Coordinates of C-alpha atoms in Angstrom, one line a residue:
M1 CA 2.9 22.6 1.7
K2 CA 5.2 21.5 4.5
F3 CA 6.1 18.2 4.8
I4 CA 8.0 16.5 8.1
K5 CA 11.4 15.1 7.4
F6 CA 14.4 14.5 9.4
F7 CA 17.9 14.5 8.5
V8 CA 19.9 12.7 11.3
L9 CA 24.4 13.2 10.9
F10 CA 26.1 10.4 13.2
V11 CA 28.7 13.1 14.0
G12 CA 29.7 11.2 17.7
L13 CA 29.0 8.1 16.6
L14 CA 30.6 8.1 13.1
M15 CA 33.0 10.7 13.1
C16 CA 34.9 8.8 15.7
G17 CA 35.1 5.5 13.6
R18 CA 34.4 3.1 16.3
L19 CA 32.3 0.3 16.5
Q20 CA 29.1 1.0 18.8
A21 CA 29.2 -0.6 22.4
D22 CA 26.5 -3.0 22.2
T23 CA 27.3 -5.2 18.9
L24 CA 24.7 -7.7 17.8
S25 CA 24.7 -9.7 14.9
I26 CA 22.0 -11.7 13.3
S27 CA 22.4 -13.6 9.6
S28 CA 20.0 -15.4 7.2
P29 CA 19.5 -18.8 7.6
N30 CA 21.6 -19.8 4.2
G31 CA 24.6 -17.0 6.2
R32 CA 24.6 -15.2 3.3
I33 CA 23.0 -11.7 4.6
V34 CA 24.0 -10.2 7.6
V35 CA 22.9 -7.7 9.8
E36 CA 24.9 -5.9 12.9
V37 CA 23.2 -3.6 15.2
G38 CA 24.9 -1.1 16.6
I39 CA 23.7 0.7 20.1
E40 CA 24.6 3.5 21.8
K41 CA 23.5 7.2 21.7
S42 CA 21.6 5.6 18.7
I43 CA 20.6 2.7 17.2
V44 CA 22.4 1.7 14.0
W45 CA 22.5 -1.0 11.4
H46 CA 24.3 -1.9 8.5
A47 CA 24.2 -5.4 6.2
N48 CA 26.3 -7.1 4.1
V49 CA 25.5 -9.8 1.8
G50 CA 28.7 -12.2 1.3
E51 CA 31.6 -10.2 1.4
T52 CA 29.8 -6.9 -0.1
Q53 CA 28.7 -4.7 2.4
I54 CA 25.9 -3.2 0.8
L55 CA 24.6 -0.6 3.5
D56 CA 27.0 1.4 5.9
W57 CA 25.7 2.3 9.8
S58 CA 22.4 3.9 9.0
E59 CA 20.1 5.3 11.8
L60 CA 16.6 4.5 12.9
A61 CA 14.5 6.4 15.4
L62 CA 10.7 7.2 16.2
K63 CA 9.7 10.1 17.9
V64 CA 6.8 9.3 20.3
D65 CA 5.2 12.5 22.6
G66 CA 7.9 14.4 22.2
K67 CA 10.8 12.2 22.5
W68 CA 13.1 10.4 20.4
L69 CA 12.8 6.6 21.2
G70 CA 15.9 5.3 19.9
H71 CA 18.0 7.9 20.8
N72 CA 20.3 6.9 24.8
A73 CA 17.7 4.0 24.8
S74 CA 19.0 1.3 27.3
L75 CA 18.7 -2.2 26.4
R76 CA 16.5 -4.5 28.8
S77 CA 16.7 -8.2 26.4
V78 CA 17.8 -9.6 23.5
N79 CA 15.4 -12.1 22.3
R80 CA 16.5 -14.6 19.0
S81 CA 14.4 -17.1 17.3
S82 CA 13.7 -18.9 14.1
V83 CA 11.0 -19.7 12.0
D84 CA 10.4 -22.1 9.0
R85 CA 6.7 -22.5 8.1
I86 CA 4.4 -22.9 5.1
E87 CA 1.9 -19.9 4.6
K88 CA -1.3 -20.8 3.0
P89 CA -3.1 -17.2 1.2
V90 CA -6.2 -16.9 0.7
V91 CA -5.7 -15.1 -3.0
A92 CA -2.8 -16.6 -4.3
V93 CA -1.1 -14.2 -6.3
K94 CA 2.5 -15.8 -7.3
S95 CA 2.0 -19.3 -5.4
S96 CA -0.7 -21.2 -3.4
T97 CA 1.7 -22.0 -0.6
I98 CA 5.1 -19.6 0.2
R99 CA 7.8 -20.9 2.8
N100 CA 8.4 -18.3 5.7
H101 CA 11.9 -18.7 6.9
F102 CA 13.6 -16.0 8.6
N103 CA 16.0 -15.5 11.7
Q104 CA 14.5 -12.9 14.2
L105 CA 16.3 -10.5 16.5
D106 CA 14.3 -8.9 19.6
L107 CA 15.5 -6.0 20.9
N108 CA 13.8 -5.0 24.2
F109 CA 14.7 -1.3 25.6
K110 CA 13.6 -0.1 29.0
E111 CA 11.7 2.9 27.3
G112 CA 9.1 0.7 26.6
F113 CA 9.7 -0.2 23.0
S114 CA 11.4 -2.6 21.0
V115 CA 13.3 -3.2 17.4
V116 CA 12.3 -6.1 15.6
F117 CA 14.9 -7.2 13.2
R118 CA 14.0 -10.0 10.6
V119 CA 16.4 -11.3 8.3
F120 CA 15.4 -14.1 5.2
D121 CA 17.6 -15.7 2.7
N122 CA 16.2 -12.7 0.4
G123 CA 15.8 -9.8 2.3
I124 CA 15.9 -7.6 5.7
A125 CA 12.9 -6.3 7.6
Y126 CA 12.8 -4.6 10.6
H127 CA 10.4 -2.7 12.4
F128 CA 9.1 -0.7 16.0
T129 CA 6.7 -2.2 18.6
T130 CA 5.5 0.0 21.6
N131 CA 3.8 -1.1 24.6
R132 CA 1.9 1.9 26.0
K133 CA -1.3 2.9 27.8
G134 CA -3.6 5.0 25.7
D135 CA -3.1 6.9 22.7
I136 CA 0.6 7.9 21.3
Q137 CA 1.6 10.8 19.3
V138 CA 4.0 9.9 16.7
D139 CA 5.7 13.4 15.8
N140 CA 8.2 11.3 13.4
E141 CA 10.3 8.5 12.4
I142 CA 13.8 8.2 10.9
V143 CA 14.6 5.6 8.2
N144 CA 17.9 6.9 7.3
L145 CA 20.0 4.6 4.7
H146 CA 23.1 5.5 4.3
F147 CA 24.8 3.0 1.5
N148 CA 28.3 1.5 1.1
K149 CA 29.0 3.0 -2.2
D150 CA 27.4 5.7 -4.7
Y151 CA 25.0 3.1 -6.2
K152 CA 22.4 3.9 -8.7
V153 CA 18.9 3.7 -8.1
L154 CA 15.7 3.7 -9.8
F155 CA 14.0 6.7 -8.2
P156 CA 10.1 7.0 -8.5
E157 CA 10.4 10.6 -8.1
E158 CA 7.2 12.5 -6.7
E159 CA 6.4 16.0 -6.9
S160 CA 4.3 16.3 -4.3
L161 CA 2.8 13.8 -1.3
Q162 CA -0.9 14.5 -3.4
S163 CA 0.0 12.2 -5.9
H164 CA -1.9 9.2 -7.9
F165 CA 1.5 7.6 -7.6
E166 CA 2.0 6.7 -11.2
R167 CA 5.7 7.5 -11.9
L168 CA 8.3 7.0 -14.2
Y169 CA 11.3 5.5 -12.7
I170 CA 14.8 7.9 -13.1
E171 CA 17.8 5.9 -12.9
Q172 CA 20.4 8.3 -11.3
P173 CA 23.5 7.5 -8.7
L174 CA 22.6 8.6 -5.8
T175 CA 25.1 11.4 -5.8
H176 CA 23.1 13.0 -8.7
L177 CA 20.0 13.6 -6.8
D178 CA 19.8 16.9 -5.4
S179 CA 18.9 16.9 -2.2
G180 CA 15.3 17.2 -1.4
R181 CA 14.2 14.8 -4.1
F182 CA 12.2 12.6 -3.2
C183 CA 10.4 9.3 -3.8
S184 CA 7.4 7.0 -3.6
L185 CA 8.1 3.2 -2.6
P186 CA 9.0 0.9 -4.0
A187 CA 12.6 2.0 -5.2
L188 CA 15.5 -0.2 -6.6
I189 CA 19.3 0.1 -5.7
K190 CA 21.6 -1.5 -7.8
A191 CA 24.3 -2.3 -5.7
E192 CA 27.8 -4.2 -6.9
N193 CA 28.4 -8.0 -8.2
N194 CA 24.7 -7.7 -9.4
I195 CA 23.1 -7.1 -6.0
K196 CA 20.1 -5.6 -6.0
I197 CA 17.8 -4.2 -3.1
G198 CA 14.2 -3.4 -3.7
I199 CA 12.9 -1.0 -1.3
T200 CA 9.3 -0.8 0.2
E201 CA 7.0 -1.6 3.3
A202 CA 4.8 -3.9 5.0
D203 CA 1.8 -4.2 7.4
L204 CA 1.0 -0.5 6.7
F205 CA -1.7 0.3 9.3
D206 CA -3.2 3.3 11.0
Y207 CA 0.0 4.9 9.7
P208 CA 1.3 7.0 6.7
C209 CA 3.1 5.9 4.0
L210 CA 7.0 6.0 4.0
F211 CA 8.5 8.0 1.1
L212 CA 12.2 8.2 0.3
E213 CA 13.9 11.5 0.4
S214 CA 17.4 12.1 -1.7
T215 CA 20.7 13.9 0.9
G216 CA 22.2 15.1 -2.3
N217 CA 24.9 12.0 -1.2
K218 CA 24.6 8.5 -0.6
K219 CA 22.1 8.7 2.0
L220 CA 18.4 8.1 1.7
I221 CA 15.9 9.5 4.5
S222 CA 12.7 9.0 5.6
K223 CA 9.4 11.4 4.9
F224 CA 6.3 11.1 5.6
P225 CA 2.9 13.2 5.2
P226 CA 1.8 15.0 8.2
V227 CA -1.8 14.8 9.7
I228 CA -3.7 17.1 7.8
L229 CA -5.9 19.6 10.3
E230 CA -7.8 21.6 7.8
S231 CA -8.6 21.3 4.2
K232 CA -11.3 22.3 1.9
K233 CA -12.8 20.6 -1.5
D234 CA -10.8 21.1 -4.9
G235 CA -13.6 20.0 -7.7
D236 CA -15.2 16.5 -7.3
R237 CA -12.0 14.4 -6.2
A238 CA -9.5 16.7 -5.2
I239 CA -8.6 18.9 -1.5
E240 CA -6.7 21.8 -0.9
I241 CA -5.0 21.4 2.2
L242 CA -5.3 24.4 4.4
K243 CA -3.5 23.5 7.6
E244 CA -1.4 20.7 8.8
S245 CA 0.0 19.4 11.6
E246 CA 3.3 18.7 13.1
Y247 CA 3.4 15.2 13.5
I248 CA 2.5 12.3 11.6
A249 CA 0.2 9.9 13.2
K250 CA -2.1 9.7 16.5
T251 CA -2.7 6.0 17.2
S252 CA -2.4 3.2 19.9
G253 CA 0.0 3.2 22.1
K254 CA 0.3 -0.5 22.1
R255 CA 1.0 -1.5 18.6
S256 CA 3.3 -2.7 15.9
F257 CA 4.8 0.1 13.3
P258 CA 5.2 -0.7 9.8
W259 CA 7.9 -3.2 8.2
R260 CA 10.5 -1.2 6.6
V261 CA 11.4 -3.9 3.6
F262 CA 14.6 -4.8 2.0
M263 CA 14.4 -7.4 -0.5
I264 CA 17.6 -8.5 -1.8
S265 CA 18.9 -10.5 -4.4
E266 CA 22.0 -11.5 -6.6
H267 CA 20.3 -12.7 -9.6
D268 CA 17.6 -10.4 -10.9
A269 CA 15.0 -13.5 -11.2
E270 CA 14.7 -14.3 -7.4
L271 CA 13.4 -10.1 -7.4
V272 CA 10.5 -11.1 -9.0
E273 CA 9.9 -13.9 -7.2
N274 CA 10.0 -12.4 -3.6
Q275 CA 7.1 -12.6 -1.3
M276 CA 8.5 -10.3 1.8
V277 CA 5.3 -8.0 1.7
Y278 CA 3.2 -11.2 2.0
L279 CA 4.9 -12.7 4.5
L280 CA 5.5 -9.7 6.9
S281 CA 2.0 -8.6 6.8
R282 CA -0.8 -9.6 9.5
K283 CA -2.7 -12.6 8.1
N284 CA -6.3 -12.8 6.7
E285 CA -8.7 -11.1 9.3
L286 CA -12.2 -12.8 7.3
A287 CA -13.8 -15.3 8.9
E288 CA -15.3 -16.4 5.4
T289 CA -13.6 -16.2 1.6
S290 CA -14.9 -18.7 -0.7
W291 CA -17.1 -15.8 -1.8
I292 CA -13.6 -14.1 -3.1
K293 CA -13.1 -15.1 -6.8
P294 CA -10.9 -13.4 -8.8
G295 CA -10.6 -13.2 -12.5
L296 CA -10.6 -11.2 -16.0
V297 CA -12.8 -8.1 -16.4
A298 CA -14.1 -6.6 -19.8
W299 CA -13.4 -2.9 -18.9
D300 CA -15.0 -0.1 -20.4
W301 CA -13.1 3.1 -19.6
W302 CA -10.0 2.7 -21.7
N303 CA -11.6 2.2 -25.0
D304 CA -14.1 4.9 -24.2
N305 CA -17.2 2.4 -24.1
N306 CA -16.3 2.7 -28.2
V307 CA -18.1 -0.3 -29.4
Y308 CA -19.3 -0.2 -33.0
E309 CA -20.6 -2.2 -36.4
V310 CA -23.5 -2.0 -33.9
D311 CA -27.4 -1.1 -34.3
F312 CA -27.0 1.3 -31.5
K313 CA -25.7 4.1 -29.8
S314 CA -23.1 3.0 -28.1
G315 CA -21.7 5.0 -25.1
L316 CA -22.8 5.2 -21.1
N317 CA -26.2 3.5 -21.8
N318 CA -27.8 -0.3 -21.2
R319 CA -27.1 -1.2 -24.8
T320 CA -23.7 -0.8 -24.5
Y321 CA -23.0 -2.3 -21.5
K322 CA -25.2 -5.4 -22.2
Y323 CA -22.9 -5.6 -25.7
F324 CA -20.0 -6.1 -22.9
I325 CA -21.7 -8.5 -21.0
D326 CA -22.5 -10.8 -24.3
F327 CA -18.9 -10.3 -25.3
A328 CA -17.4 -11.7 -21.6
A329 CA -20.0 -14.4 -21.8
D330 CA -19.3 -15.6 -25.1
Y331 CA -15.5 -15.7 -24.1
G332 CA -16.0 -16.7 -20.5
I333 CA -15.0 -13.5 -18.7
P334 CA -17.0 -13.1 -15.2
Y335 CA -16.6 -9.8 -14.9
V336 CA -17.6 -6.0 -16.5
M337 CA -16.5 -2.9 -14.9
L338 CA -18.6 0.1 -15.0
D339 CA -16.5 2.8 -14.7
E340 CA -16.9 6.6 -14.4
G341 CA -20.4 7.8 -16.2
W342 CA -22.5 4.9 -14.9
S343 CA -24.1 7.0 -12.2
K344 CA -26.4 10.2 -12.6
T345 CA -22.8 12.4 -11.3
T346 CA -19.5 11.7 -9.8
T347 CA -20.6 13.0 -6.6
N348 CA -23.6 10.8 -6.6
V349 CA -23.4 7.4 -6.6
L350 CA -26.6 6.2 -5.0
E351 CA -28.0 6.6 -8.6
P352 CA -27.3 5.8 -12.1
N353 CA -27.8 8.2 -15.1
P354 CA -30.7 8.6 -17.0
E355 CA -29.2 6.1 -19.8
I356 CA -28.5 3.0 -17.2
D357 CA -30.7 0.8 -14.9
V358 CA -27.7 -1.2 -12.7
E359 CA -30.3 -3.6 -11.5
E360 CA -31.7 -4.9 -15.1
L361 CA -27.6 -5.3 -16.1
V362 CA -27.1 -7.1 -13.3
A363 CA -30.1 -9.5 -13.8
Y364 CA -29.1 -9.6 -17.5
G365 CA -25.5 -10.7 -16.0
K366 CA -26.2 -13.5 -14.0
Q367 CA -28.4 -15.1 -16.7
K368 CA -25.2 -14.8 -18.6
G369 CA -22.5 -15.8 -15.7
V370 CA -21.3 -12.7 -15.7
R371 CA -21.1 -10.2 -12.5
L372 CA -20.3 -5.9 -12.3
I373 CA -17.9 -3.9 -11.0
L374 CA -18.9 -0.5 -10.2
W375 CA -16.5 2.5 -10.2
T376 CA -17.3 5.3 -7.3
L377 CA -14.8 8.3 -6.4
W378 CA -13.6 8.2 -2.4
G379 CA -14.9 11.2 -1.3
P380 CA -18.5 10.1 -2.1
L381 CA -17.7 7.0 -0.4
D382 CA -16.1 8.2 2.6
E383 CA -18.7 10.7 3.5
D384 CA -21.5 7.8 2.9
M385 CA -19.9 4.8 3.2
S386 CA -23.4 2.2 4.3
A387 CA -25.6 3.6 1.8
I388 CA -23.5 3.6 -0.8
L389 CA -22.6 0.1 -0.4
D390 CA -25.7 -1.2 1.3
K391 CA -27.3 0.0 -2.4
F392 CA -24.1 -1.6 -4.1
Q393 CA -25.0 -4.9 -2.4
K394 CA -29.0 -4.8 -3.1
W395 CA -28.1 -4.4 -6.2
G396 CA -26.0 -7.8 -6.3
V397 CA -22.7 -6.6 -8.2
A398 CA -19.7 -8.1 -7.1
G399 CA -17.2 -5.6 -6.0
V400 CA -16.2 -1.7 -6.3
K401 CA -13.5 0.0 -7.9
V402 CA -12.3 3.2 -5.3
D403 CA -10.4 6.0 -7.2
F404 CA -8.5 9.4 -6.8
M405 CA -7.9 8.8 -3.3
T406 CA -4.3 10.5 -4.3
R407 CA -3.1 11.0 -0.6
A408 CA -1.0 8.6 1.7
D409 CA -1.6 10.0 4.9
Q410 CA -2.9 8.3 8.2
Y411 CA -6.3 9.3 7.2
M412 CA -6.0 8.0 3.6
V413 CA -4.5 4.7 5.0
R414 CA -7.1 4.6 7.4
F415 CA -9.7 5.5 4.9
Y416 CA -8.7 2.1 2.8
E417 CA -9.0 -0.1 5.8
R418 CA -12.1 1.2 6.5
V419 CA -13.5 0.4 3.1
A420 CA -11.8 -2.8 3.0
E421 CA -13.5 -4.1 6.3
A422 CA -17.2 -2.5 5.2
C423 CA -16.8 -4.1 1.7
A424 CA -15.9 -7.7 3.3
K425 CA -19.1 -7.5 5.7
R426 CA -21.1 -7.3 2.4
Q427 CA -19.0 -9.5 0.5
L428 CA -17.9 -7.1 -2.2
F429 CA -14.0 -6.8 -3.3
V430 CA -12.2 -4.0 -4.0
D431 CA -10.0 -2.4 -6.8
Y432 CA -7.8 0.7 -5.7
H433 CA -7.5 3.6 -8.3
G434 CA -5.4 6.4 -7.8
A435 CA -3.9 4.7 -5.2
F436 CA -0.5 4.3 -2.8
K437 CA 1.4 1.0 -3.7
P438 CA 0.2 -2.7 -1.9
S439 CA 1.5 -2.6 1.6
G440 CA -0.4 -5.6 3.3
L441 CA -4.0 -4.6 3.5
H442 CA -4.8 -7.0 0.6
V443 CA -3.3 -9.9 3.2
A444 CA -5.1 -8.9 5.9
Y445 CA -8.2 -8.5 3.8
P446 CA -7.8 -10.4 0.8
N447 CA -11.0 -9.2 -0.6
V448 CA -8.6 -5.9 -1.7
L449 CA -7.6 -7.5 -5.0
N450 CA -6.0 -4.9 -7.0
Y451 CA -4.0 -1.6 -6.5
E452 CA -3.1 0.8 -9.5
G453 CA -0.2 3.0 -8.3
V454 CA 1.2 2.2 -11.2
K455 CA 1.7 4.3 -14.8
G456 CA -0.2 1.8 -16.6
L457 CA -1.8 1.4 -20.2
E458 CA -4.1 4.0 -19.6
S459 CA -0.6 7.0 -20.0
Y460 CA -0.8 5.6 -23.9
K461 CA -4.1 7.4 -24.3
L462 CA -3.9 9.9 -21.8
N463 CA 0.0 11.2 -22.8
G464 CA 1.6 8.4 -24.3
L465 CA 4.9 9.0 -22.1
I466 CA 5.1 4.8 -21.4
D467 CA 6.7 2.2 -24.0
P468 CA 7.4 -1.6 -23.8
N469 CA 11.3 -0.1 -21.4
H470 CA 8.8 0.9 -18.9
E471 CA 6.7 -2.1 -19.0
V472 CA 9.7 -4.3 -18.5
Q473 CA 11.1 -2.3 -16.0
I474 CA 7.9 -2.4 -13.7
C475 CA 8.3 -6.1 -12.6
F476 CA 11.4 -5.2 -11.1
T477 CA 10.4 -2.0 -8.9
R478 CA 6.8 -1.6 -8.7
M479 CA 5.2 -5.2 -8.5
L480 CA 7.5 -6.0 -5.9
A481 CA 5.3 -4.7 -3.7
G482 CA 2.3 -6.6 -4.9
P483 CA -0.7 -6.6 -7.3
L484 CA -0.8 -4.0 -10.0
D485 CA -3.9 -2.9 -12.3
Y486 CA -1.7 -2.1 -15.1
T487 CA -4.6 -2.8 -17.5
P488 CA -3.2 -4.5 -20.2
G489 CA -4.8 -6.1 -23.9
A490 CA -4.5 -3.6 -26.1
M491 CA -5.5 -4.5 -29.3
R492 CA -4.0 -1.7 -31.6
N493 CA -0.3 -2.0 -31.1
V494 CA 2.2 -0.2 -33.4
H495 CA 5.9 1.1 -32.7
E496 CA 7.1 4.5 -31.5
E497 CA 7.5 5.9 -34.7
D498 CA 3.8 5.3 -35.5
F499 CA 2.5 5.9 -32.5
V500 CA -0.4 8.6 -32.1
K501 CA -2.3 9.6 -28.5
S502 CA -6.1 8.9 -29.0
Y503 CA -8.6 9.2 -26.5
H504 CA -11.3 7.5 -28.3
N505 CA -9.3 4.9 -30.3
P506 CA -6.1 3.9 -28.2
M507 CA -3.3 2.0 -29.2
S508 CA 0.0 0.6 -27.1
K509 CA 3.6 0.7 -28.2
G510 CA 5.4 -2.7 -28.9
T511 CA 4.2 -6.0 -30.2
R512 CA 0.5 -7.9 -30.0
C513 CA 2.3 -10.5 -28.4
H514 CA 4.1 -8.1 -25.7
Q515 CA 0.5 -7.1 -24.7
L516 CA -0.5 -10.9 -24.4
A517 CA 2.3 -12.0 -22.5
M518 CA 1.2 -9.5 -19.8
Y519 CA -1.4 -11.9 -18.8
V520 CA 1.2 -14.0 -17.2
I521 CA 3.5 -11.7 -15.9
Y522 CA 2.0 -9.2 -13.8
D523 CA 0.4 -9.6 -10.8
A524 CA -3.2 -8.9 -11.1
P525 CA -6.1 -10.9 -9.4
L526 CA -8.6 -8.8 -11.0
Q527 CA -6.9 -8.7 -14.7
M528 CA -8.5 -6.4 -17.1
L529 CA -9.4 -6.4 -20.7
A530 CA -8.8 -3.0 -21.6
D531 CA -9.7 -3.0 -25.6
S532 CA -13.2 -2.8 -27.0
P533 CA -15.3 -5.9 -26.9
T534 CA -15.8 -5.0 -31.1
R535 CA -11.9 -5.2 -31.7
Y536 CA -11.7 -8.2 -29.6
Y537 CA -14.4 -10.2 -31.8
A538 CA -12.2 -8.9 -34.3
N539 CA -8.9 -10.1 -33.1
D540 CA -10.4 -13.6 -32.4
E541 CA -7.3 -15.6 -31.8
S542 CA -5.6 -12.9 -29.3
T543 CA -8.9 -12.9 -27.5
R544 CA -9.2 -16.7 -27.2
F545 CA -5.9 -17.0 -26.0
I546 CA -6.3 -14.4 -23.5
S547 CA -9.4 -16.1 -22.0
Q548 CA -7.4 -19.0 -21.1
M549 CA -5.6 -16.7 -18.4
K550 CA -5.7 -17.2 -15.1
T551 CA -5.2 -14.4 -12.6
V552 CA -4.0 -16.4 -9.4
W553 CA -1.8 -18.9 -9.7
D554 CA -0.2 -22.3 -7.8
D555 CA 3.4 -21.5 -8.5
T556 CA 5.4 -18.7 -9.9
K557 CA 9.1 -19.3 -11.4
V558 CA 11.0 -16.6 -13.2
L559 CA 13.1 -18.7 -16.0
D560 CA 15.3 -15.7 -17.1
A561 CA 15.4 -11.8 -16.4
K562 CA 17.6 -8.8 -16.3
V563 CA 16.8 -5.6 -14.8
D564 CA 15.1 -3.5 -17.7
E565 CA 16.1 -5.2 -20.4
Y566 CA 13.4 -8.4 -20.3
I567 CA 11.8 -11.1 -18.0
V568 CA 10.5 -14.9 -18.4
M569 CA 8.0 -16.4 -16.2
A570 CA 6.2 -19.2 -15.8
R571 CA 3.6 -19.9 -14.0
R572 CA 0.7 -23.1 -12.6
S573 CA -2.5 -23.3 -12.6
G574 CA -3.3 -27.1 -11.5
E575 CA -1.2 -29.1 -13.9
D576 CA -1.3 -26.5 -16.6
W577 CA 1.4 -23.7 -16.7
Y578 CA 1.6 -20.3 -18.7
I579 CA 4.8 -19.0 -20.3
G580 CA 5.4 -15.3 -20.6
A581 CA 8.1 -13.2 -21.8
I582 CA 8.4 -9.3 -22.7
T583 CA 11.4 -7.3 -24.0
N584 CA 12.5 -3.6 -23.9
S585 CA 13.4 -1.9 -27.6
D586 CA 15.8 -4.4 -27.8
A587 CA 15.2 -7.5 -30.1
R588 CA 16.6 -10.4 -28.1
N589 CA 16.1 -14.1 -28.6
L590 CA 16.4 -16.3 -25.4
N591 CA 16.5 -20.3 -24.8
I592 CA 14.7 -21.7 -22.1
D593 CA 14.7 -25.2 -20.6
L594 CA 11.3 -27.0 -19.6
S595 CA 12.6 -28.8 -17.0
F596 CA 9.9 -27.5 -14.2
L597 CA 7.6 -29.8 -16.0
N598 CA 6.4 -33.3 -14.7
E599 CA 7.3 -36.5 -16.6
G600 CA 4.7 -37.1 -19.9
T601 CA 4.2 -35.5 -22.8
Y602 CA 2.2 -31.8 -23.1
R603 CA 0.5 -29.9 -26.1
M604 CA 2.1 -25.9 -26.4
E605 CA 0.0 -23.1 -27.4
V606 CA 2.4 -20.2 -28.6
M607 CA 1.6 -16.9 -29.4
E608 CA 4.9 -15.4 -30.9
D609 CA 5.8 -12.2 -32.7
G610 CA 5.7 -12.3 -36.5
I611 CA 8.2 -12.4 -39.1
N612 CA 6.9 -8.5 -39.7
A613 CA 6.6 -7.7 -36.5
S614 CA 9.3 -5.3 -36.3
K615 CA 7.0 -3.1 -38.8
A616 CA 4.0 -4.4 -38.3
A617 CA 3.5 -4.6 -34.3
M618 CA 0.2 -6.6 -34.5
D619 CA 1.8 -9.4 -36.6
F620 CA 2.2 -12.6 -34.9
S621 CA 2.3 -16.3 -35.2
H622 CA -0.1 -18.5 -33.3
F623 CA 1.0 -22.4 -33.5
T624 CA 1.1 -25.5 -31.2
Q625 CA 3.9 -28.3 -30.9
S626 CA 4.6 -31.4 -28.2
V627 CA 7.0 -30.9 -25.4
S628 CA 8.5 -32.5 -22.3
V629 CA 10.3 -31.7 -19.8
D630 CA 13.2 -32.3 -22.1
S631 CA 12.8 -29.6 -24.3
K632 CA 14.7 -26.5 -25.3
V633 CA 12.3 -23.7 -26.4
E634 CA 13.7 -20.4 -28.2
I635 CA 11.8 -17.3 -28.0
K636 CA 11.9 -14.8 -30.5
M637 CA 11.0 -11.3 -29.5
A638 CA 11.2 -8.0 -31.8
S639 CA 11.8 -4.4 -30.3
G640 CA 9.1 -4.3 -27.7
G641 CA 8.0 -7.6 -28.7
G642 CA 6.7 -10.6 -26.3
W643 CA 6.1 -14.3 -26.2
A644 CA 3.8 -16.2 -24.5
A645 CA 2.7 -19.8 -24.3
V646 CA -0.2 -22.2 -22.6
I647 CA 1.2 -25.7 -21.7
K648 CA -1.2 -28.3 -21.0
K649 CA -1.1 -32.0 -20.7

């Protein structure tokens, strides 16, 4: 397979060591971040955080219909503006209000394009816009990032542009990555003076995803999947690419292109609070959204429908799913997922398998206040979208889980958009698996609740490659882009030395409280309970604690955090607060204060690693205490541990 890439050497520009003929400056509202943009033979930019330069002169350009926009361009006008307003998201992933505060620089060129920079107090973004009649062919885009020093990078390395985007993060100095190695996004740069730079994109529509490729030095350069001209099916869920184009997109000539996003923090806690992807994405396009109801989900696949101590044969059948529905109703869980296997075949999702009657299950769930979500492969949905979604709507299900896309070219990005729009028309929400990271679609179509795009709990079942270190790390990497369907909730908890991979009886590494805290820490409006209902019944204390959890939040505060090591997060829903903390393989004690509370006395319910959790990972201590705004709390975590609390007035 060939990949379109472009590497630019600033020979005339950088070798001479002089500033560009036209240089413009823009800073963040607080003045801490400063961007300079140079215009001569190329458009280049660099950035400082305080006295620290983080990016050296880095080129940007867009090749349209065979010509580079940005090379020898003639500046027509410059506009400056500032915005400071409050946004109210339909689905409050982190908070019910978001301050949108930035300074903007618009560079308008005679060749019919513009480059727009926005600088926030916590980051930088830029994108191209074009104003041409008819359609255009985008041959390539240069996103050339020249870092000031040989920083370390958390690099979600990919082996192919056909990927599930479920990667481990490799930490290497930039110069230790051989030329040609590449990653998906988000990636995280660890700069000097504790500065972190999270790199991703926003407002991605009708355009391929951005990847970053190493040059073997201090530069990362853009890489895009080209348009696929010919392919054939490879089994029920993959394709073999037979022919690719020399371009990356054909699209409207009058449009804005995706934002290139650089989240910047000097304190690790602030990095996790960043909401630039939301702020840079086009806003809600749905007229009616009251039907979109995020919540907890009882999920079947991870536990292999393995219920026991029952009088029926468990598996893909109505008796098993009624047991799931009964469990969900008992704990106030609003949804049950029917994953792969509910349909007659994976390619025929219009007909259930002989052991399942979806309409009967929907009716049974309705009596209990529980709704169903149905899984489907992307291929059949792509071929017969209206018929499949009409049937799902007729059956009365709440949403659809779309799986195994494993691509990020323009066609696939369009497919995500078509699914979101078609589902919204039928009041169905969407959970994307085998998917690239969130890039703004969930803002325009808030019925898109979750994306996978993460090496999640399923890895314990399939290969055992993850551990508590990874589970801490993804808070500072993958979660920067948006919601992640990690699917927590394992009730069989062991430490690394006791771990055994099991498909039918899976377990997790780390403590029970490590799993419980994930319900506070991970952004997921549609949050799974991955284990068997039988195990949840047997672990009633833990299950009742999980069942209190919200999946959308009025406020999020990261109380303490260190990339790769630990995170402590507080979330508010109404007047109630929820706190979660997880640590990597190191045991640690942390101290926090509750100064974010209002005046008055609160009851705090705590799930804490037990005194023997260092050996018996399922050991926990469950207690309550009175707290107030003046209280100090000690958080004790074993290796791979966690801590969680619910605070109510």
